[in-house]
Short mmCIF file of C-alpha atoms and ligand atoms in Angstrom, two decimals:
data_model
loop_
_atom_site.label_atom_id
_atom_site.label_comp_id
_atom_site.label_asym_id
_atom_site.label_seq_id
_atom_site.Cartn_x
_atom_site.Cartn_y
_atom_site.Cartn_z
CA MET A 1 32.75 8.32 81.51
CA LEU A 2 31.19 12.08 82.45
CA LYS A 3 30.42 12.21 86.65
CA LYS A 4 27.33 13.86 88.16
CA LYS A 5 28.00 16.96 89.29
CA GLU A 6 25.87 20.10 90.17
CA LYS A 7 28.41 22.12 87.33
CA TYR A 8 31.14 20.88 84.77
CA VAL A 9 34.68 22.88 84.05
CA VAL A 10 33.79 23.05 80.82
CA ALA A 11 36.88 23.88 77.80
CA VAL A 12 36.50 25.67 74.52
CA VAL A 13 39.29 24.26 72.49
CA GLY A 14 39.36 26.43 68.78
CA ALA A 15 37.29 29.32 71.02
CA THR A 16 38.69 32.23 68.67
CA GLY A 17 37.33 30.85 65.84
CA ALA A 18 34.18 31.27 63.80
CA VAL A 19 33.22 28.14 65.56
CA GLY A 20 34.12 28.61 69.18
CA ASN A 21 32.86 31.72 69.26
CA GLU A 22 28.99 30.16 69.01
CA MET A 23 29.85 27.46 71.18
CA ILE A 24 31.07 30.09 73.65
CA ASP A 25 27.53 31.95 72.50
CA THR A 26 25.19 28.52 72.82
CA LEU A 27 27.15 27.71 75.76
CA GLU A 28 25.50 31.04 77.51
CA GLN A 29 22.82 31.14 76.04
CA ARG A 30 21.12 27.28 76.93
CA LYS A 31 23.03 28.32 80.02
CA PHE A 32 24.73 25.12 80.16
CA PRO A 33 25.57 24.41 83.90
CA ILE A 34 29.61 25.69 83.93
CA GLU A 35 31.66 25.93 86.79
CA LYS A 36 34.12 26.84 85.13
CA LEU A 37 35.41 27.57 81.73
CA ARG A 38 38.47 27.59 79.32
CA LEU A 39 39.57 29.29 76.56
CA PHE A 40 42.18 27.97 74.32
CA ALA A 41 43.65 29.04 70.94
CA SER A 42 46.95 29.42 69.52
CA GLU A 43 50.02 31.27 70.60
CA ARG A 44 48.53 34.42 68.40
CA SER A 45 45.91 34.67 70.91
CA GLU A 46 47.82 35.09 73.53
CA GLY A 47 46.76 37.76 76.00
CA LYS A 48 43.61 38.10 73.90
CA THR A 49 40.42 37.41 76.21
CA LEU A 50 36.76 37.08 74.93
CA GLU A 51 33.44 37.50 76.90
CA PHE A 52 31.20 35.18 78.55
CA GLU A 53 28.30 35.71 80.64
CA GLY A 54 29.16 39.23 81.35
CA SER A 55 33.11 38.54 82.57
CA GLU A 56 36.17 38.61 80.09
CA PHE A 57 38.31 34.82 80.21
CA PRO A 58 41.88 34.49 79.18
CA VAL A 59 42.95 32.08 76.13
CA GLU A 60 45.32 30.10 76.87
CA THR A 61 48.09 27.91 75.07
CA LEU A 62 47.36 23.89 75.33
CA LYS A 63 50.02 22.10 77.04
CA GLU A 64 50.14 18.53 78.08
CA ASP A 65 48.54 18.90 81.56
CA SER A 66 45.82 21.52 80.43
CA PHE A 67 43.53 19.28 80.67
CA LYS A 68 43.57 18.52 84.62
CA GLY A 69 39.96 18.96 85.80
CA ILE A 70 38.09 19.33 82.81
CA ASP A 71 35.27 17.79 82.72
CA ILE A 72 33.83 18.57 78.89
CA ALA A 73 36.24 19.92 75.84
CA LEU A 74 34.92 21.25 72.99
CA PHE A 75 36.74 20.68 70.18
CA SER A 76 37.12 23.10 67.11
CA ALA A 77 40.50 23.93 66.02
CA GLY A 78 41.49 21.10 63.07
CA ALA A 79 42.10 17.69 62.36
CA GLU A 80 45.59 17.85 63.01
CA ARG A 81 45.17 19.64 67.31
CA SER A 82 42.29 17.25 67.69
CA LYS A 83 44.59 14.38 66.33
CA ILE A 84 46.79 15.29 68.68
CA TRP A 85 45.28 16.58 71.58
CA ALA A 86 41.89 14.95 71.57
CA PRO A 87 43.68 11.70 73.31
CA VAL A 88 46.19 13.75 75.74
CA ALA A 89 42.17 15.48 76.83
CA ALA A 90 40.82 11.76 77.11
CA LYS A 91 43.96 10.60 78.65
CA SER A 92 43.17 12.82 81.50
CA GLY A 93 39.61 12.43 82.56
CA CYS A 94 38.15 14.78 80.38
CA VAL A 95 35.37 14.29 77.64
CA VAL A 96 35.66 15.07 74.31
CA VAL A 97 33.41 16.69 71.99
CA ASP A 98 35.30 16.90 68.60
CA ASN A 99 33.57 18.93 65.99
CA SER A 100 37.00 18.08 63.25
CA SER A 101 36.64 15.10 60.92
CA GLN A 102 39.60 13.14 62.48
CA TRP A 103 37.63 10.36 64.60
CA ARG A 104 34.35 10.47 63.04
CA MET A 105 34.91 7.24 61.06
CA ASN A 106 37.13 5.57 64.12
CA PRO A 107 35.13 2.63 64.87
CA GLU A 108 35.47 3.58 68.61
CA VAL A 109 34.44 6.72 69.10
CA PRO A 110 30.75 7.40 68.38
CA LEU A 111 29.39 9.91 66.23
CA VAL A 112 26.26 11.95 66.86
CA VAL A 113 23.56 13.57 66.36
CA PRO A 114 21.43 13.64 69.23
CA GLU A 115 17.51 13.45 67.10
CA VAL A 116 19.08 10.76 65.53
CA ASN A 117 21.08 8.44 67.59
CA ALA A 118 22.34 9.87 71.10
CA LEU A 119 22.12 5.93 72.69
CA ASP A 120 25.46 6.18 71.04
CA LEU A 121 26.59 8.32 73.28
CA LYS A 122 26.59 5.22 75.73
CA TRP A 123 29.62 3.70 74.17
CA HIS A 124 32.09 6.39 74.15
CA LYS A 125 35.26 6.17 75.75
CA GLY A 126 36.18 9.84 75.91
CA ILE A 127 36.20 10.75 72.01
CA ILE A 128 32.98 11.56 70.61
CA ALA A 129 32.11 13.29 66.87
CA ASN A 130 30.17 15.62 65.48
CA PRO A 131 30.15 15.07 62.38
CA ASN A 132 30.20 17.51 59.40
CA CYS A 133 27.96 20.76 59.03
CA SER A 134 26.49 19.18 55.82
CA THR A 135 25.51 15.98 56.83
CA ILE A 136 24.33 16.61 60.36
CA GLN A 137 21.05 19.13 58.90
CA MET A 138 20.50 16.29 55.92
CA VAL A 139 20.24 13.13 58.75
CA VAL A 140 18.29 15.19 60.87
CA VAL A 141 15.48 15.26 58.11
CA LEU A 142 16.93 11.74 56.59
CA LYS A 143 16.08 10.02 59.97
CA PRO A 144 12.29 10.36 60.23
CA ILE A 145 11.53 9.70 56.45
CA HIS A 146 13.49 6.94 57.03
CA ASP A 147 11.19 5.32 59.90
CA ALA A 148 8.64 5.83 58.13
CA ALA A 149 9.48 4.78 54.72
CA ARG A 150 12.70 3.26 54.47
CA ILE A 151 15.39 5.83 52.07
CA ARG A 152 17.11 3.68 49.96
CA ARG A 153 18.95 6.15 47.96
CA VAL A 154 19.69 9.67 48.22
CA VAL A 155 20.67 12.56 46.08
CA VAL A 156 22.25 15.78 47.52
CA THR A 157 23.79 19.06 46.69
CA THR A 158 24.80 21.43 48.51
CA PHE A 159 24.89 24.79 48.14
CA GLN A 160 27.74 25.85 51.53
CA SER A 161 28.34 28.84 53.16
CA VAL A 162 32.05 30.10 53.95
CA SER A 163 31.94 30.41 57.36
CA GLY A 164 32.02 26.96 56.65
CA THR A 165 35.83 27.30 56.27
CA GLY A 166 36.10 29.27 58.94
CA LYS A 167 36.86 33.36 59.59
CA LYS A 168 39.27 34.05 57.16
CA ALA A 169 37.49 32.69 54.07
CA MET A 170 34.38 35.06 55.43
CA ASP A 171 36.58 37.64 55.21
CA GLU A 172 37.23 37.00 51.86
CA LEU A 173 34.12 36.78 50.17
CA LEU A 174 33.46 40.08 52.57
CA GLN A 175 36.81 42.16 50.77
CA GLN A 176 36.26 40.11 46.81
CA THR A 177 32.43 41.67 46.81
CA THR A 178 34.22 44.94 48.14
CA ASP A 179 36.97 44.74 46.03
CA LEU A 180 34.87 43.95 43.06
CA LEU A 181 32.06 46.79 43.37
CA ASN A 182 35.32 49.05 43.31
CA PHE A 183 37.03 47.61 40.08
CA ARG A 184 40.17 46.90 42.67
CA GLU A 185 42.23 43.84 41.66
CA ILE A 186 40.84 40.78 43.97
CA LYS A 187 42.95 38.60 45.77
CA CYS A 188 42.41 34.49 46.27
CA ASN A 189 44.29 33.58 49.47
CA VAL A 190 41.64 31.28 50.99
CA TYR A 191 39.95 29.57 47.79
CA PRO A 192 41.75 28.24 44.20
CA HIS A 193 39.43 30.65 42.65
CA GLN A 194 36.97 34.11 42.66
CA ILE A 195 34.14 33.49 45.40
CA ALA A 196 32.75 36.25 45.50
CA PHE A 197 29.30 35.93 42.50
CA ASN A 198 30.88 32.28 41.38
CA CYS A 199 29.83 29.20 42.67
CA LEU A 200 32.72 26.93 43.15
CA PRO A 201 32.27 22.77 42.64
CA HIS A 202 34.74 22.04 45.29
CA ILE A 203 34.45 21.54 48.87
CA ASP A 204 38.01 19.95 50.42
CA LYS A 205 40.47 18.19 48.76
CA PHE A 206 39.86 16.11 45.57
CA LEU A 207 40.19 12.12 46.45
CA ASP A 208 41.07 9.27 43.67
CA ASN A 209 37.28 8.71 42.99
CA GLY A 210 36.59 12.07 41.44
CA TYR A 211 34.54 12.99 44.67
CA THR A 212 35.98 15.43 47.26
CA LYS A 213 36.32 15.11 50.88
CA GLU A 214 33.27 16.63 51.54
CA GLU A 215 31.31 14.86 49.38
CA MET A 216 32.26 11.36 50.65
CA LYS A 217 31.92 12.22 54.15
CA MET A 218 28.24 12.87 53.23
CA VAL A 219 28.12 9.73 52.63
CA ASN A 220 30.63 7.58 54.87
CA GLU A 221 29.00 9.08 57.93
CA THR A 222 25.23 9.51 57.16
CA LYS A 223 25.15 5.40 57.13
CA LYS A 224 27.86 6.10 60.21
CA ILE A 225 24.83 8.19 62.34
CA MET A 226 21.55 6.47 60.84
CA GLY A 227 22.86 2.58 61.35
CA ASP A 228 22.51 1.72 58.22
CA ASN A 229 25.10 0.84 55.58
CA SER A 230 21.91 0.13 52.95
CA ILE A 231 20.61 4.24 52.61
CA GLY A 232 22.46 4.65 48.91
CA VAL A 233 23.86 8.85 49.40
CA THR A 234 25.77 10.96 46.20
CA ALA A 235 26.33 14.19 47.26
CA THR A 236 28.21 17.10 45.06
CA THR A 237 28.59 19.93 47.42
CA VAL A 238 29.47 23.75 45.95
CA ARG A 239 30.47 26.59 47.90
CA VAL A 240 28.47 29.69 47.26
CA PRO A 241 28.85 33.55 48.22
CA VAL A 242 26.41 33.16 51.17
CA PHE A 243 27.92 33.97 54.67
CA ARG A 244 25.83 32.23 56.78
CA CYS A 245 23.71 28.28 56.10
CA HIS A 246 23.89 25.96 53.89
CA SER A 247 20.85 24.88 51.71
CA GLU A 248 20.70 22.04 50.55
CA SER A 249 19.02 19.92 47.64
CA LEU A 250 17.74 16.65 48.45
CA ASN A 251 16.28 13.68 45.93
CA ILE A 252 15.09 10.86 47.78
CA GLU A 253 14.06 7.42 46.98
CA THR A 254 11.86 5.65 49.78
CA GLU A 255 10.88 1.46 49.64
CA LYS A 256 7.44 2.52 50.65
CA LYS A 257 5.29 5.19 49.14
CA LEU A 258 5.42 8.43 50.46
CA THR A 259 2.93 11.68 49.67
CA SER A 260 4.18 15.30 50.04
CA ASN A 261 1.74 15.42 52.31
CA GLU A 262 2.34 12.52 54.48
CA ALA A 263 6.26 13.59 54.08
CA ARG A 264 4.95 17.37 55.75
CA ALA A 265 3.41 15.21 57.99
CA VAL A 266 6.01 13.09 59.15
CA LEU A 267 8.88 15.92 59.40
CA SER A 268 5.98 18.30 61.13
CA ALA A 269 6.03 16.24 64.30
CA ALA A 270 10.05 15.78 64.37
CA GLN A 271 12.36 17.25 66.69
CA GLY A 272 14.88 19.90 65.14
CA VAL A 273 12.64 20.33 61.69
CA VAL A 274 10.30 22.88 60.92
CA VAL A 275 8.14 23.13 57.88
CA TYR A 276 8.69 26.44 56.35
CA ASP A 277 6.92 24.75 52.43
CA ALA A 278 4.04 27.33 51.26
CA PRO A 279 5.58 27.96 48.09
CA GLU A 280 2.06 29.94 46.71
CA LYS A 281 2.83 32.69 49.17
CA ASN A 282 6.60 33.03 48.14
CA VAL A 283 7.27 31.07 51.46
CA TYR A 284 10.50 28.68 51.80
CA PRO A 285 13.57 28.40 53.43
CA LEU A 286 16.40 30.89 52.84
CA ALA A 287 19.82 31.36 54.73
CA ILE A 288 19.64 34.60 55.39
CA GLU A 289 16.51 34.08 57.57
CA CYS A 290 18.03 30.86 59.28
CA ALA A 291 21.14 32.71 60.20
CA GLY A 292 21.38 32.04 64.17
CA LYS A 293 18.22 29.71 64.46
CA ASP A 294 18.67 26.08 65.67
CA GLU A 295 16.44 24.16 64.06
CA THR A 296 16.74 22.42 59.91
CA TYR A 297 13.80 24.28 57.80
CA VAL A 298 12.52 22.23 55.01
CA GLY A 299 10.79 23.35 51.91
CA ARG A 300 9.71 22.77 47.94
CA ILE A 301 8.62 19.13 49.67
CA ARG A 302 7.21 17.81 46.04
CA GLU A 303 7.26 13.90 45.13
CA ASP A 304 9.76 12.76 42.41
CA GLU A 305 7.17 12.18 39.52
CA SER A 306 10.01 10.49 37.31
CA ILE A 307 10.26 7.67 39.44
CA GLU A 308 7.29 5.33 41.78
CA LYS A 309 8.90 6.49 45.46
CA GLY A 310 10.45 9.72 45.46
CA LEU A 311 10.73 13.12 47.03
CA ASN A 312 12.59 15.87 46.89
CA MET A 313 13.28 18.69 49.14
CA TRP A 314 14.96 21.75 49.86
CA ILE A 315 16.54 22.28 53.43
CA VAL A 316 18.44 25.06 54.91
CA SER A 317 20.58 25.75 58.57
CA ASP A 318 22.68 27.47 60.44
CA ASN A 319 26.37 25.29 59.48
CA LEU A 320 27.84 27.40 62.79
CA ARG A 321 25.29 26.50 65.02
CA LYS A 322 23.53 22.92 64.26
CA GLY A 323 26.07 22.22 62.22
CA ALA A 324 28.52 22.74 64.66
CA ALA A 325 28.54 24.54 67.89
CA LEU A 326 24.99 23.91 68.82
CA ASN A 327 25.19 19.67 68.00
CA ALA A 328 28.29 19.65 70.06
CA VAL A 329 26.72 22.31 72.96
CA GLN A 330 23.04 18.96 72.28
CA ILE A 331 25.91 16.24 72.91
CA ALA A 332 27.66 17.60 75.89
CA GLU A 333 23.87 18.27 77.15
CA LYS A 334 23.18 14.83 76.37
CA LEU A 335 25.96 13.00 78.08
CA VAL A 336 24.95 15.72 81.69
CA GLU A 337 21.09 13.74 81.11
CA MET A 338 23.33 10.14 80.82
CA ALA A 339 25.56 10.98 83.84
P1 LIG B 1 38.99 29.02 62.15
O1 LIG B 1 38.05 30.34 62.52
O2 LIG B 1 39.96 28.91 61.04
O3 LIG B 1 39.30 28.96 63.88
C1 LIG B 1 40.62 28.32 63.65
C2 LIG B 1 40.36 27.93 65.59
O4 LIG B 1 41.95 27.24 65.86
C3 LIG B 1 40.97 29.48 66.38
O5 LIG B 1 40.50 29.15 67.41
C4 LIG B 1 42.69 28.94 66.15
O6 LIG B 1 43.17 29.40 67.11
C5 LIG B 1 42.77 27.47 66.90
N1 LIG B 1 43.75 26.98 66.15
C6 LIG B 1 44.69 26.56 65.35
N2 LIG B 1 46.15 26.14 64.96
C7 LIG B 1 45.88 25.76 67.06
C8 LIG B 1 46.66 25.36 67.19
N3 LIG B 1 47.99 25.06 66.89
N4 LIG B 1 46.45 25.56 68.68
C9 LIG B 1 44.74 25.52 69.04
N5 LIG B 1 44.20 26.66 68.70
C10 LIG B 1 44.50 26.06 67.06
O7 LIG B 1 37.64 27.69 62.02
P2 LIG B 1 36.38 27.30 61.77
O8 LIG B 1 35.68 27.76 61.52
O9 LIG B 1 36.14 27.57 64.22
O10 LIG B 1 36.75 25.31 62.22
C11 LIG B 1 37.70 25.67 63.16
C12 LIG B 1 37.49 23.46 63.16
O11 LIG B 1 36.51 23.22 63.75
C13 LIG B 1 38.04 23.05 61.68
O12 LIG B 1 39.02 22.87 61.37
C14 LIG B 1 36.93 21.84 61.64
O13 LIG B 1 37.55 20.55 61.62
C15 LIG B 1 35.96 22.32 62.11
N6 LIG B 1 34.64 22.06 61.68
C16 LIG B 1 33.72 21.62 62.07
C17 LIG B 1 32.62 21.90 61.09
C18 LIG B 1 31.62 20.76 61.14
O14 LIG B 1 31.29 20.26 59.90
N7 LIG B 1 30.84 20.14 62.18
C19 LIG B 1 32.41 22.92 60.46
C20 LIG B 1 33.51 23.98 60.44
C21 LIG B 1 34.41 23.33 61.00
P3 LIG B 1 43.95 31.22 66.67
O15 LIG B 1 42.60 32.20 66.46
O16 LIG B 1 44.49 31.27 68.12
O17 LIG B 1 44.36 30.78 65.67
N1 LIG B 2 36.49 20.96 54.91
O1 LIG B 2 34.21 19.55 59.50
O2 LIG B 2 35.14 23.93 54.02
O3 LIG B 2 35.01 18.22 57.84
O4 LIG B 2 33.34 24.31 54.29
C1 LIG B 2 33.73 21.01 57.95
C2 LIG B 2 33.99 22.30 56.50
C3 LIG B 2 35.03 20.23 56.48
C4 LIG B 2 34.71 19.15 58.28
C5 LIG B 2 34.37 23.67 54.29
C6 LIG B 2 35.25 21.63 55.33
C7 LIG B 2 34.42 20.23 57.55
C8 LIG B 2 34.14 22.50 56.07
#
């Protein structure tokens, strides 16, 4: 449990990565009460420094006693590192907010999106999991609809940016794009196929049931966060040549009829959601406009005319912010509030 203090010693593990970088910025922007910031990455980053509030901070490597004196650690260094180091950190009295998939479905670990299930933070035992980026933005929108009309089933298709995979993938999209425009041969290192000018129906590993791990994360994590196993979810996750922000097409079947105007009203009142929906003026959420924003934007809200009680909508959010760093920092803020 986090003890009440004026200011906290905070660590970012994976500080040099795409998410870690965003975590440092988010902590600064939201004026998180920090007494001391500790930054960790791999041996490759030894000797590097990173800026926070105008000062340079050294990047350290992880050791058994690294977490002594640290109150809160935000992890985003991959599942393998979280598997080893999150329990080490928790054992030394630190509260871990983990961004990897390692602990999300563990029944001992709360999986939290503050707008949806902040109360689950009460039963943590030292590790709290941050959901998958595609799941976070979806549940922020599903929760108010579920409360108003009970959701039976969701069919989701994602259009996910390369920053979800990390820095190397952003470099690969840029490099392939410039190479192709200069009639040079391209290299594929991060993804199995060309990502520039292409769409890949493949995110994370394929599983025995024919779905990808990313698709099953959306199915399983949604039920856990919403605290309702009866919600049916089926997903197709697609990587698109976009740098930042995930877009999602949602088809939602409800128990109670919601008209598109009712849905718009429910979503307008929801925390963390912005209704951005005026198609007659070409107004709908766009990845390039949502980059750097905190909210999940919703547009194209319309009734599914093929069923009695169904809605279609298009949602966009910044995967590095609400999908990762911001949600983790909001969890830390809630912990401080509850301490
Ligand atoms: P990234 O840009 O590739 O960064 C990876 C970070 O992990 C770097 O800081 C790297 O340090 C560090 N790291 C690698 N091996 C390490 C080790 N042995 N010890 C300590 N640090 C190590 O990836 P990213 O996009 O930021 O993602 C990082 C992780 O966050 C992912 O693996 C994923 O689990 C999670 N994530 C979650 C979401 C979500 O949906 N909520 C979204 C994206 C990512 P060096 O620079 O020294 O190599
Ligand atoms: N493979 O944290 O490649 O479970 O976009 C997030 C993003 C895993 C995760 C990606 C991934 C996660 C990706």
